[in-house]
Coordinates of C-alpha atoms in Angstrom, one line a residue:
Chain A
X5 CA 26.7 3.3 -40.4
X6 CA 26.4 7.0 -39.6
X7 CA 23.5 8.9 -41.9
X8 CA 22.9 12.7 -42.2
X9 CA 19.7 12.9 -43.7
X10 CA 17.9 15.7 -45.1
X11 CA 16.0 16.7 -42.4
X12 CA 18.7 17.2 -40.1
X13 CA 20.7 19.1 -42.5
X14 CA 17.9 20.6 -44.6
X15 CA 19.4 19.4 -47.9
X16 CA 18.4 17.2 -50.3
X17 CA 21.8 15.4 -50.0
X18 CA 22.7 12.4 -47.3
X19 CA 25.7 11.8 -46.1
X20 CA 26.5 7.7 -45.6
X21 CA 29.6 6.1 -43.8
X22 CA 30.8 2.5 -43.3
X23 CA 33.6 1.5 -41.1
X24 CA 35.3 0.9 -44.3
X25 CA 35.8 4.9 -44.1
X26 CA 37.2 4.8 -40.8
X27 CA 41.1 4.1 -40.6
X28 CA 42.3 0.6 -39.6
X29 CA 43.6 1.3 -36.3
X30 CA 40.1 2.8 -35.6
X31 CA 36.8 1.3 -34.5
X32 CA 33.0 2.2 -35.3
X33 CA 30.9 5.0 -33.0
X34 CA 29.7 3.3 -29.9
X35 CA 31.7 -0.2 -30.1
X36 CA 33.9 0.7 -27.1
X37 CA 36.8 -0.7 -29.1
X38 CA 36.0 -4.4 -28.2
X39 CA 35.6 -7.5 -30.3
X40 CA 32.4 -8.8 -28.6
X41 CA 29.4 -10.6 -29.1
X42 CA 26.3 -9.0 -27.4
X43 CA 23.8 -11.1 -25.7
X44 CA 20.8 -10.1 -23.5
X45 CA 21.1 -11.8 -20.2
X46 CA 18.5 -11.9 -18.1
X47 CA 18.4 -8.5 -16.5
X48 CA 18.7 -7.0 -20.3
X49 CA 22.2 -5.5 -19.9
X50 CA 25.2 -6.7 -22.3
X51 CA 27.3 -9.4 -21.8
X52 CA 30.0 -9.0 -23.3
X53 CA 32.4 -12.1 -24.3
X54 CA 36.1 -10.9 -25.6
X55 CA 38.9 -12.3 -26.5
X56 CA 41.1 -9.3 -26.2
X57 CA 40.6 -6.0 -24.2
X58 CA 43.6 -4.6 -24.4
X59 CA 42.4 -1.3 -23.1
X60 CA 41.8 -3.1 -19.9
X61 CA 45.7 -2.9 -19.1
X62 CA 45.9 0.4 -17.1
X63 CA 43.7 -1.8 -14.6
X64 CA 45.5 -4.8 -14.7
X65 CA 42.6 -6.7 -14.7
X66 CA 43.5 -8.2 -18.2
X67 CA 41.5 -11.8 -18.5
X68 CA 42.8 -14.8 -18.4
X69 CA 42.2 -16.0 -22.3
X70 CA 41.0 -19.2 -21.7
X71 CA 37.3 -17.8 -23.1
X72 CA 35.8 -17.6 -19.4
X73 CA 36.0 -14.4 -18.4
X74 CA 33.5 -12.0 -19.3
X75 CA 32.7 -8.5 -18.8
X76 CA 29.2 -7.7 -17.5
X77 CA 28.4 -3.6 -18.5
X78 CA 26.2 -2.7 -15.9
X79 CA 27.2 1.4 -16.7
X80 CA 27.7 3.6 -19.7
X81 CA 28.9 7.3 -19.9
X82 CA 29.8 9.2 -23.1
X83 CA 32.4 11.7 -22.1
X84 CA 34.3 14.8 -23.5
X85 CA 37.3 16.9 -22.5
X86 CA 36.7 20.2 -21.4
X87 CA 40.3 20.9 -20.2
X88 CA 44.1 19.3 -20.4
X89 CA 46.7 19.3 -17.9
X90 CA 50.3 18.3 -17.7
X91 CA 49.1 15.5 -15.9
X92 CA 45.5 15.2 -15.7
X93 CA 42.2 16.3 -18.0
X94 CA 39.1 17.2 -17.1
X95 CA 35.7 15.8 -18.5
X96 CA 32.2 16.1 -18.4
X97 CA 30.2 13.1 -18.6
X98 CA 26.2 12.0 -19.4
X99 CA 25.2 8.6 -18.8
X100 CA 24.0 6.9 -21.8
X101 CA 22.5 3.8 -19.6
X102 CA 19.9 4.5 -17.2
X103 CA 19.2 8.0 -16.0
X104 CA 21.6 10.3 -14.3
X105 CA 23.0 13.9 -14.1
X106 CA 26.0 15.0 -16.1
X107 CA 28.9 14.7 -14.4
X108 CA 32.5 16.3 -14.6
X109 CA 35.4 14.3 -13.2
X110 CA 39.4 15.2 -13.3
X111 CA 41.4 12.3 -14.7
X112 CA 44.8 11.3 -14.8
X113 CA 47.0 10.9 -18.1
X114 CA 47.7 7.9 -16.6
X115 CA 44.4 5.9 -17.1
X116 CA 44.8 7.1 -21.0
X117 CA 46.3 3.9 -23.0
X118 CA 49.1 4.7 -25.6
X119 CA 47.5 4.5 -28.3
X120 CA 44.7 6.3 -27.0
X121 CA 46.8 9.1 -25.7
X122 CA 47.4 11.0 -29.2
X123 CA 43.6 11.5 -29.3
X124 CA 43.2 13.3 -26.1
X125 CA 42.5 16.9 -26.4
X126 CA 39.8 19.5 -25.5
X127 CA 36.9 18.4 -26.9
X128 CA 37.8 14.8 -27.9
X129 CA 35.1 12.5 -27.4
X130 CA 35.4 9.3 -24.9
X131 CA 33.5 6.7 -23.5
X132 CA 33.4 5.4 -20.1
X133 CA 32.0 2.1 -18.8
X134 CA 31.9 0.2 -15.3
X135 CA 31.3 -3.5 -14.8
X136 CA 32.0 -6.4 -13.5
X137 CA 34.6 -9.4 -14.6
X138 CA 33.5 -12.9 -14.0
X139 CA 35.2 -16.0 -14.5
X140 CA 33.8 -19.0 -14.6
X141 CA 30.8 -17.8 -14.0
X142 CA 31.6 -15.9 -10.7
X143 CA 32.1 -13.0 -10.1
X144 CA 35.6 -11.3 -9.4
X145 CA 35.7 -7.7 -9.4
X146 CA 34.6 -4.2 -10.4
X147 CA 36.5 -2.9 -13.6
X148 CA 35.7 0.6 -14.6
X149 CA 37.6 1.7 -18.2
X150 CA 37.7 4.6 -20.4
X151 CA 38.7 4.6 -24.2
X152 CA 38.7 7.2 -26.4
X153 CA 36.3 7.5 -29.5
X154 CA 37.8 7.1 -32.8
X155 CA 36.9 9.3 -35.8
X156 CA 36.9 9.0 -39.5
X157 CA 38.1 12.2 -40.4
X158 CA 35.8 14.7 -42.3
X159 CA 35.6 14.3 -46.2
X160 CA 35.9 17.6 -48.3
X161 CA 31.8 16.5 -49.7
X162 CA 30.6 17.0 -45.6
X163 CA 31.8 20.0 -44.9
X164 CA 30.7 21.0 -48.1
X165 CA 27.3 20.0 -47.4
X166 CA 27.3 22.1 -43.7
X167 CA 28.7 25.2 -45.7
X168 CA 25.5 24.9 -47.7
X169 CA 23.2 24.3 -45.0
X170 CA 25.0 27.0 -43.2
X171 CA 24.7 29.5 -46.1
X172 CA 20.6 28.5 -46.0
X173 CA 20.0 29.1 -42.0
X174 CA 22.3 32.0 -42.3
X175 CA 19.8 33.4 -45.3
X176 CA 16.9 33.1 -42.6
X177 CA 18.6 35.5 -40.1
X178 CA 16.9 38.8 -40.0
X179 CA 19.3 40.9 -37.9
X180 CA 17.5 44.4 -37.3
Chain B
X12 CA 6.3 36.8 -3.5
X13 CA 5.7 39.9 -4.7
X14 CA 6.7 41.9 -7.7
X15 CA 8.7 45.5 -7.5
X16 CA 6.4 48.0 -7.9
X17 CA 6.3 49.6 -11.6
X18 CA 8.7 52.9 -10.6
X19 CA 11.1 50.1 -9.1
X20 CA 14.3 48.4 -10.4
X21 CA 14.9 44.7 -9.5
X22 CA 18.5 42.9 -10.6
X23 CA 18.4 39.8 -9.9
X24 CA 20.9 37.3 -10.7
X25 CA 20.8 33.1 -10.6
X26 CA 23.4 30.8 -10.5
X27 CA 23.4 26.6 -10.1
X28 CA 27.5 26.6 -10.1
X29 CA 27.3 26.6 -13.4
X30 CA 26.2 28.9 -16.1
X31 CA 24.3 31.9 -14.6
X32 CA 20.7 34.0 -16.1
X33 CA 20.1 37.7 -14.9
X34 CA 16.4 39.3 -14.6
X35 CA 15.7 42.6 -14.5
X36 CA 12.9 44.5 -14.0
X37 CA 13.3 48.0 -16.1
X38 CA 10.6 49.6 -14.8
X39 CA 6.6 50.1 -15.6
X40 CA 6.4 46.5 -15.6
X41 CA 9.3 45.3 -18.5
X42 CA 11.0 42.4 -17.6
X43 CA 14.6 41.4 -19.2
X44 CA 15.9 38.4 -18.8
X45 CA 20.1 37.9 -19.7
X46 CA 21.2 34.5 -20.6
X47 CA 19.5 31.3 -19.0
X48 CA 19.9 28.5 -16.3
X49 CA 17.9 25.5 -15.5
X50 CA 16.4 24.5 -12.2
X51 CA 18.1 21.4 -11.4
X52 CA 14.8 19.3 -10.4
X53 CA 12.3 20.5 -12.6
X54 CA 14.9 22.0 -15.8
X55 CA 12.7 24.4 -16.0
X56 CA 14.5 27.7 -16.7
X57 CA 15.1 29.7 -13.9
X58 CA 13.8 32.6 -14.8
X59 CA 10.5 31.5 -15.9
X60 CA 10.4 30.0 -12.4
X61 CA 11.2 33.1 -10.9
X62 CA 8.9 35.7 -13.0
X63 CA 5.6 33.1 -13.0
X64 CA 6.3 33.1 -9.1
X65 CA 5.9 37.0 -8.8
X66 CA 2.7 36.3 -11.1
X67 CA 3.9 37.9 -14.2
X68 CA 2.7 37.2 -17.6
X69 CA 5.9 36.2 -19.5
X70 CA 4.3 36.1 -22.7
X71 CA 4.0 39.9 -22.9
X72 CA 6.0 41.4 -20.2
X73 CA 9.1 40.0 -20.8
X74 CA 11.1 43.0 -23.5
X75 CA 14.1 41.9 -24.1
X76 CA 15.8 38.2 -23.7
X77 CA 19.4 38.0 -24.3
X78 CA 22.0 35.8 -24.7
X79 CA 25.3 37.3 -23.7
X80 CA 27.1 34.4 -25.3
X81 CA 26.1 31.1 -26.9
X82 CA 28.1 28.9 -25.0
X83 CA 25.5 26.1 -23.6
X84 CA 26.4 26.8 -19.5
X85 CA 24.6 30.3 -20.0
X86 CA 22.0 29.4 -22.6
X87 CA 20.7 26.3 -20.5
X88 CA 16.6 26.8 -21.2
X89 CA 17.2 29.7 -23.7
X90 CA 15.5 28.0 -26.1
X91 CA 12.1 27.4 -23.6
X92 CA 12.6 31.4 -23.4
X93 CA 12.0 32.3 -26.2
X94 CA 9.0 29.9 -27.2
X95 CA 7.9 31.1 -23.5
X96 CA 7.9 35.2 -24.0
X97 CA 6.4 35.5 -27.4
X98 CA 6.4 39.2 -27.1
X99 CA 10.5 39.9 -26.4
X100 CA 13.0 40.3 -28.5
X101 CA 15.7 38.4 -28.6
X102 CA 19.1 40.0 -28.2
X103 CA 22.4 38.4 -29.2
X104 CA 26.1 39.7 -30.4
X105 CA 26.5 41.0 -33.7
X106 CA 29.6 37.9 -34.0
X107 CA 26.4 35.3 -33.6
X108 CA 24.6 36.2 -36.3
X109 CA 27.6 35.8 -39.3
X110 CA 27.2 32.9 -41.4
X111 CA 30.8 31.6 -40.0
X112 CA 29.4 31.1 -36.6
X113 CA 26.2 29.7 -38.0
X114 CA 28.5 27.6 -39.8
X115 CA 29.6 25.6 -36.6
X116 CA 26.0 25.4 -34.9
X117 CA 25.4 22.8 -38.3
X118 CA 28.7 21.0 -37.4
X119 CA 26.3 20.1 -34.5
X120 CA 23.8 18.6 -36.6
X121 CA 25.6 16.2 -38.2
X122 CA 25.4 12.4 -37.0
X123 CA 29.4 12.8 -36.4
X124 CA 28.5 14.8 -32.7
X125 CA 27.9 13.0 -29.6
X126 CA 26.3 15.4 -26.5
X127 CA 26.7 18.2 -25.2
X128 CA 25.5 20.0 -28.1
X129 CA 27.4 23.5 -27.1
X130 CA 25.4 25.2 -29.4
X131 CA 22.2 23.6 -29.1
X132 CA 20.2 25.8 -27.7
X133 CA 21.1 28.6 -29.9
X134 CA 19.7 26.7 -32.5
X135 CA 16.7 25.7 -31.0
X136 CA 15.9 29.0 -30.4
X137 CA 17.1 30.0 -34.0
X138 CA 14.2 27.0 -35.1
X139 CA 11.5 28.6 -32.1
X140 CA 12.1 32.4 -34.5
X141 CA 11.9 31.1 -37.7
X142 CA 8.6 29.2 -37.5
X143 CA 7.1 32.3 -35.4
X144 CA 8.2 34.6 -37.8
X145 CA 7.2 32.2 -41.0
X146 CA 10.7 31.0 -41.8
X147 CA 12.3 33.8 -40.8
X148 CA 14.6 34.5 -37.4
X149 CA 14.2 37.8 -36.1
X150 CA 17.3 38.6 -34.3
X151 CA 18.4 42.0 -32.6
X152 CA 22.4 42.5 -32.8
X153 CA 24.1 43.9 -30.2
X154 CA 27.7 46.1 -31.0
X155 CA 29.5 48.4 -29.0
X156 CA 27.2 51.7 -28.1
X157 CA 24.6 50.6 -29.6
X158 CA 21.1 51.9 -27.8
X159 CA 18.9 49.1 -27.5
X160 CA 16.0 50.1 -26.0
X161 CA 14.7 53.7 -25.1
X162 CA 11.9 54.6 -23.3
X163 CA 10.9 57.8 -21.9
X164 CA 7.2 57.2 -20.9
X165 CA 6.9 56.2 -17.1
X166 CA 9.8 55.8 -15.4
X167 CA 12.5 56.8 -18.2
X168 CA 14.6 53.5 -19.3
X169 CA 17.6 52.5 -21.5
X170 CA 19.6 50.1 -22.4
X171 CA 22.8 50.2 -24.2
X172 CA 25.2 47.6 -25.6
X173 CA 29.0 47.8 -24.3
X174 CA 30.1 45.4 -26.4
X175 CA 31.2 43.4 -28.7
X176 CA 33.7 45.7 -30.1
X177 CA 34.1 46.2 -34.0
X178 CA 37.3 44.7 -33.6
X179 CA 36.2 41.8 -31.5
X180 CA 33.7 40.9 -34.2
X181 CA 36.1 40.9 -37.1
X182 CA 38.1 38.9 -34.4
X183 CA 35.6 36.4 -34.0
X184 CA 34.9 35.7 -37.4
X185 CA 38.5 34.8 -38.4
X186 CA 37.9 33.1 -35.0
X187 CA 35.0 30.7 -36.6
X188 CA 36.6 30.4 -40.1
X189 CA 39.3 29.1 -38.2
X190 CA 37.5 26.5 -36.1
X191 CA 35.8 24.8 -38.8
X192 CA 37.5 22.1 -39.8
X193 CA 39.2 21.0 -43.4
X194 CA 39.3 17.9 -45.0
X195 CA 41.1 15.2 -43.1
X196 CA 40.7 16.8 -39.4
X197 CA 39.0 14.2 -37.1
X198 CA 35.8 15.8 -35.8
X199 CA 36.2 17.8 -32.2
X200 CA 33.0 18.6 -30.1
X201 CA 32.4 22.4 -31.8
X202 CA 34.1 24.7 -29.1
X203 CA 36.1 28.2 -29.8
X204 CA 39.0 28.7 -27.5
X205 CA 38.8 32.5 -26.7
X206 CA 34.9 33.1 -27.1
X207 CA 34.6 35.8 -24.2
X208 CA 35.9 39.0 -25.9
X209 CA 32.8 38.9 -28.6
X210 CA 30.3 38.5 -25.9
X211 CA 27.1 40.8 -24.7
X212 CA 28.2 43.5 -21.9
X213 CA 25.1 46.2 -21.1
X214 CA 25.0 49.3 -19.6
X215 CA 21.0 49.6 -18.1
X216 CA 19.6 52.7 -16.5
X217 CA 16.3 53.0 -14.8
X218 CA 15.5 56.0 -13.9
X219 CA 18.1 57.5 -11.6
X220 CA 19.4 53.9 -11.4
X221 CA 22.5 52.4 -13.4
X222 CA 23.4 48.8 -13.4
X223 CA 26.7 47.2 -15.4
X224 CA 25.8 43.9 -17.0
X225 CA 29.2 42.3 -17.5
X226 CA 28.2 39.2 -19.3
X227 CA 31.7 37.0 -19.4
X228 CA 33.2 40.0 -21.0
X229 CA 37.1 39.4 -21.1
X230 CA 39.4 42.5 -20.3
X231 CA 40.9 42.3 -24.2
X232 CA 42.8 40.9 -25.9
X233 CA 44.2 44.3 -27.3
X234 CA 43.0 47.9 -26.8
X235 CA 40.2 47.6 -29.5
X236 CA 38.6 44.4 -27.8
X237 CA 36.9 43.6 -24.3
X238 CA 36.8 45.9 -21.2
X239 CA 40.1 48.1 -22.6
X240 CA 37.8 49.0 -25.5
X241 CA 34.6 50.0 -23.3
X242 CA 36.8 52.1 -21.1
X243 CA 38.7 54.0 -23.6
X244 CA 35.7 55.1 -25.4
X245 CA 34.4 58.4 -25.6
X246 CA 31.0 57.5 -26.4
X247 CA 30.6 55.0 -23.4
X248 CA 27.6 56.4 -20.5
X249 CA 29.5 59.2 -18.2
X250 CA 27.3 58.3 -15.3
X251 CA 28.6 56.2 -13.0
X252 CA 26.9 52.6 -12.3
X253 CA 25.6 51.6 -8.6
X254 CA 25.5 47.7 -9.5
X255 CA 28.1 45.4 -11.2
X256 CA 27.3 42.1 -12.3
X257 CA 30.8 41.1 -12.2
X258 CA 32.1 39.3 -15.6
X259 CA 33.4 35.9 -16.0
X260 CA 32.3 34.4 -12.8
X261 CA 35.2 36.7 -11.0
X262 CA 38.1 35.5 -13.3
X263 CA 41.1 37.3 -13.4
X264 CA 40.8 37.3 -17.1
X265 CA 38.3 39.5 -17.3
X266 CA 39.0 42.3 -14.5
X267 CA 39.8 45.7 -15.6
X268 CA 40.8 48.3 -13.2
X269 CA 39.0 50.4 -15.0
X270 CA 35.9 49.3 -15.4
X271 CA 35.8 49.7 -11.2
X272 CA 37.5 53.6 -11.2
X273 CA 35.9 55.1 -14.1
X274 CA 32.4 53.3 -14.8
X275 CA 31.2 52.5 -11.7
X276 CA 30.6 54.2 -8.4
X277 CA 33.1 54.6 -5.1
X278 CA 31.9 50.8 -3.4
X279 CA 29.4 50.2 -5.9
X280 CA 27.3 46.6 -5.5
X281 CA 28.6 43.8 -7.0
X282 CA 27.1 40.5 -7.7
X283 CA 28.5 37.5 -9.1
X284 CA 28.0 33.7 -10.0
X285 CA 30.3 31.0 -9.0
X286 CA 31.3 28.4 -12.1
X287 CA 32.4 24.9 -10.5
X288 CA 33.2 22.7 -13.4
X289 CA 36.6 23.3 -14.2
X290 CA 40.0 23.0 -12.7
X291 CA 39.8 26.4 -11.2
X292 CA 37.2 27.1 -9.6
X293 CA 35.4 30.8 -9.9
X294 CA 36.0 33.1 -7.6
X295 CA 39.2 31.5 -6.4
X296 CA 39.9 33.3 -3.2
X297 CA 42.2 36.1 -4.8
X298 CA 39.6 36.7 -6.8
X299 CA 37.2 37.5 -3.9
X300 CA 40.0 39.4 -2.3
X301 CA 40.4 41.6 -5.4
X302 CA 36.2 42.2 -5.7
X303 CA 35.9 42.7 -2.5
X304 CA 38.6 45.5 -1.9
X305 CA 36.7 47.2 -4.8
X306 CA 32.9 46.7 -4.2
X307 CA 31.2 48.1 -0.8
X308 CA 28.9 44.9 -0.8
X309 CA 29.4 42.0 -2.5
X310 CA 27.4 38.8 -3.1
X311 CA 27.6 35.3 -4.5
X312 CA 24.5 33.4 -5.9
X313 CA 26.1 30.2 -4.2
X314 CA 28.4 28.7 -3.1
X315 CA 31.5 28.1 -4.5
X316 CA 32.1 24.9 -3.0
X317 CA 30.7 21.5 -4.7
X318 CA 27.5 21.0 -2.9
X319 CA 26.7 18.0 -0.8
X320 CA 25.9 15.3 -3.3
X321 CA 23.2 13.1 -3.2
X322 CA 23.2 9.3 -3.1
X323 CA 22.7 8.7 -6.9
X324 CA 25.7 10.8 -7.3
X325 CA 27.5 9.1 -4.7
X326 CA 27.5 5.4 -6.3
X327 CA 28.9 6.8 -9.6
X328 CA 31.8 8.3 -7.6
X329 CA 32.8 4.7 -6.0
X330 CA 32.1 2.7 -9.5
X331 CA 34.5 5.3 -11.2
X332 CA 37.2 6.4 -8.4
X333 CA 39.3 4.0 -10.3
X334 CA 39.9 6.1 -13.1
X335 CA 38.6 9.3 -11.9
X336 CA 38.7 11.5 -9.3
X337 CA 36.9 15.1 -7.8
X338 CA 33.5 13.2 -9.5
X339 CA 30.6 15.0 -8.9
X340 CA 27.7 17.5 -10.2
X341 CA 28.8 20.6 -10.5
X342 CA 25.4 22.1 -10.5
X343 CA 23.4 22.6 -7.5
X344 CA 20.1 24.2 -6.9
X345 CA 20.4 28.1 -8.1
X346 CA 20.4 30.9 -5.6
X347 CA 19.6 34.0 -6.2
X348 CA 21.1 37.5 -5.3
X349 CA 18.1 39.9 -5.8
X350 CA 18.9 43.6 -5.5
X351 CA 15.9 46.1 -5.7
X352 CA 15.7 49.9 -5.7
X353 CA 13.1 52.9 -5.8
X354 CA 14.6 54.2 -9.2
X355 CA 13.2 57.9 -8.9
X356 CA 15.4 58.1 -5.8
X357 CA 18.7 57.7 -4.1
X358 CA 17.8 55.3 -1.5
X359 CA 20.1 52.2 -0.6
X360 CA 19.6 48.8 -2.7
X361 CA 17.9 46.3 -0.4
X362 CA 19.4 43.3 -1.1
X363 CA 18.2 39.3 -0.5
X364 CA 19.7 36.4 -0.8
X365 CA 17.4 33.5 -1.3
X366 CA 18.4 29.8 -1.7
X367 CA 22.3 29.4 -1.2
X368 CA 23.5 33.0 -2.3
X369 CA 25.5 34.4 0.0
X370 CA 27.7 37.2 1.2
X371 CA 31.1 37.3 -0.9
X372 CA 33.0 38.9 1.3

């Protein structure tokens, strides 16, 4: 659930959103798109179980789907496009595990699934991750994905409420 | 290191690879300090780094702190500025003061945004203003020919805005309306696509001494916007300038033949910062041959190249060389291409290049 409260927007009113306001072919801020359980392993990173990762398939790493494969995150970047090509984009990431610099990497349309290619565009959001697939229990190689972050799509009341906070931090300006 | 003495004029001009800050010293000790860059290591700004190093008190000698644009690659620290030099007054086009553009900086605050915050620091330093000024955030416009500063005690100063244009203003506000999204738009990071022609160009003279600011100024678009509107008007300084900080990193974009034949002296000194994160990186080398069959010197504040990088840096490029490729920081440690004259006389700059700057040409 995303929250604006008061303090961030200096109103009195608050904003509130499910993923019942996000369309159905869409999936809530920071769940990489994956149906998952999250447990803490040992070393505190996710391990993430799936039945499905279909974004997986630029990679052709897809799992078996007998259950035993999982996906251990050891990596996490939050990305967004600065620039589009014919053929490539470019992006500027910041880790959101660990610490690290912000990066900017060129990418290829290729790594971009289908259905994520519609969403690609300057200033689209994306998340990156890198991990490893076991199966069985052992290890059997380095998978590194990107997926591109769904949106619910702003409400008339939202930008509403900016226009009025706007209007109130535009009133404080003093230009001499 | 030492300070310029007070009769002298100091340009100096950072830049990590990205983003870019300018300070000047105007003379009798006033200190100006055009947008802001981190230090990599320490993110401190620059230019705090920089003055506190000569031993200057920034809390009263820095006059005048500007931000040419409010794009987040040349207001890196602006915000620490301005908390920093209690006694300057903070300097920003006339287009970033409308309600429209304040409008998007609160896009930015709403839970909908992940980082980078492109206008964050503009708004930190909006917050830094109001709570100095008891709720109220004390902002000097900049327009075209606008004098913003005028001193004729000591060594005789001024400092004029070039730009924004009136037209470039209107521009930008139908720019802002346009970017704000309506009902049913998915939310986009906050970013205008054409920014540069409403940005901060300044003409400074110290003494004898003139020096061409050009922000990220773009050449237009039309003849009432950019460079074609500070060349074709009358009320733009007759003198001729010694010193270009060149605009837009180099880019073709925002070259104007004019600018080089009728404001500036025959092989004037120009300096420039490279940008490294995109595509293109600035100056490609036809835009160093251009700049440097104009300027008589010419200097980079580093490299244009993507420095070494470190280890750290290293293991993210092998983890994500699947997927990506050219993965690195584009960043590096900021050099700096500091310029210095005696401005009651007609004596050569001495320039030096500290850190990586270099010779452009």
């Amino acid at each position: 659930m995303d929250t604006a409260t008061s303090e961030q927007l200096g109103l009195t009113t608050t904003i509130t959103r499910t993923e019942r306001d996000i369309s159905p072919n869409a999936y809530a801020d920071d769940s990489l798109g994956i149906t998952h359980t999250v447990q803490e392993d040992q070393t505190g990173d996710e391990e993430l179980s799936f039945d499905h990762v279909p974004w997986l398939e630029p990679f052709d790493v897809a799992p078996s789907g007998d259950d035993l494969t999982a996906l251990h995150v050891t990596d996490r970047w939050t990305g967004v496009v600065t620039e589009v090509g014919e053929d490539y984009f470019v992006g500027e990431l910041y880790r959101t595990s660990g610490s690290g610099e912000r990066l900017v990497a060129d990418f290829s349309h290729d790594v971009v699934t289908p259905e994520d290619k519609a969403l690609l565009e300057v200033g689209a959001w994306f998340y990156v991750i890198y991990g490893t697939l076991s199966h069985h229990g052992r290890r059997r190689s380095s998978v590194a994905s990107i997926r591109f972050r769904r949106m619910p799509a702003w409400r008339q009341s939202e930008l509403d409420l900016v226009r009025r906070s706007a209007e109130e931090q535009a009133s404080h300006i003093d230009a001499y | 290191m030492k300070p310029p003495r007070p009769t002298e004029i100091e340009v100096s001009l950072f830049g990590p690879g990205v983003g870019e800050s300018v300070v000047a010293h105007i003379g009798n000790g006033e200190w100006m300090v055009v947008d802001s860059c981190r230090d990599r290591r320490s993110s401190v700004p620059v230019a705090l780094d920089y003055l506190r190093s000569l031993g200057i008190d920034v809390t009263s000698a820095v006059r005048f702190l500007v931000a040419t644009h409010a794009h987040s690659d040349h207001l890196a620290g602006f915000a620490s500025m301005v908390a920093e030099c209690e006694a300057a007054e903070v300097v920003v086009s006339q287009a970033l003061t409308t309600e429209e553009f304040v409008a998007l900086t609160q896009l930015e605050q709403t839970p909908f945004h992940l980082r980078p915050f492109v206008f964050g620091e503009y708004s930190e330093a909006l917050r830094v203003l109001r709570e100095r000024h008891g709720g109220r955030a004390r902002l000097r416009y900049a327009i075209q020919n606008r004098p913003l500063y005028t001193r004729t005690s000591g060594v005789s100063a001024r400092i004029i805005a070039l730009s924004p244009s009136d037209e470039a203003v209107t521009r930008a506000i139908e720019h802002f309306s346009g970017y704000f999204p309506t009902a049913g738009q998915v939310p986009r990071q906050v970013r205008t696509q054409d920014p540069n022609e409403w940005t901060v160009a300044l003409w400074v003279t110290v003494g004898r001494r003139n020096v061409i600011l050009g922000g990220d100024l773009t050449k237009g678009p039309g003849p009432a916007c950019g460079w074609n509107a500070v060349v074709a008007d009358d009320q733009t300084p007759d003198d001729d300038a010694e010193v270009f900080k060149v605009p837009h990193h180099g880019a073709p974009n925002a070259h104007h033949g004019g600018v080089w034949s009728d404001l500036l002296i025959e092989d004037p000194v120009a300096i420039l910062a490279p940008f490294r994160a995109g595509r293109t990186p600035r100056p490609s080398d036809e835009d160093v041959q251009r700049i440097c069959g104009l300027a008589g010197e010419a200097y980079l504040s580093s490299t244009k190249e993507t420095p070494q990088q470190p280890a750290s840096i290293k293991r993210d490029q092998r983890k994500l060389r699947s997927i990506a490729s050219n993965i690195g920081r584009a960043a590096g440690e900021a050099g700096q291409s500091r310029l210095r004259a005696e401005s009651t006389s007609n004596d050569n700059w001495s320039v030096e290049l500290l850190s990586h700057a270099m010779p452009l040409c």
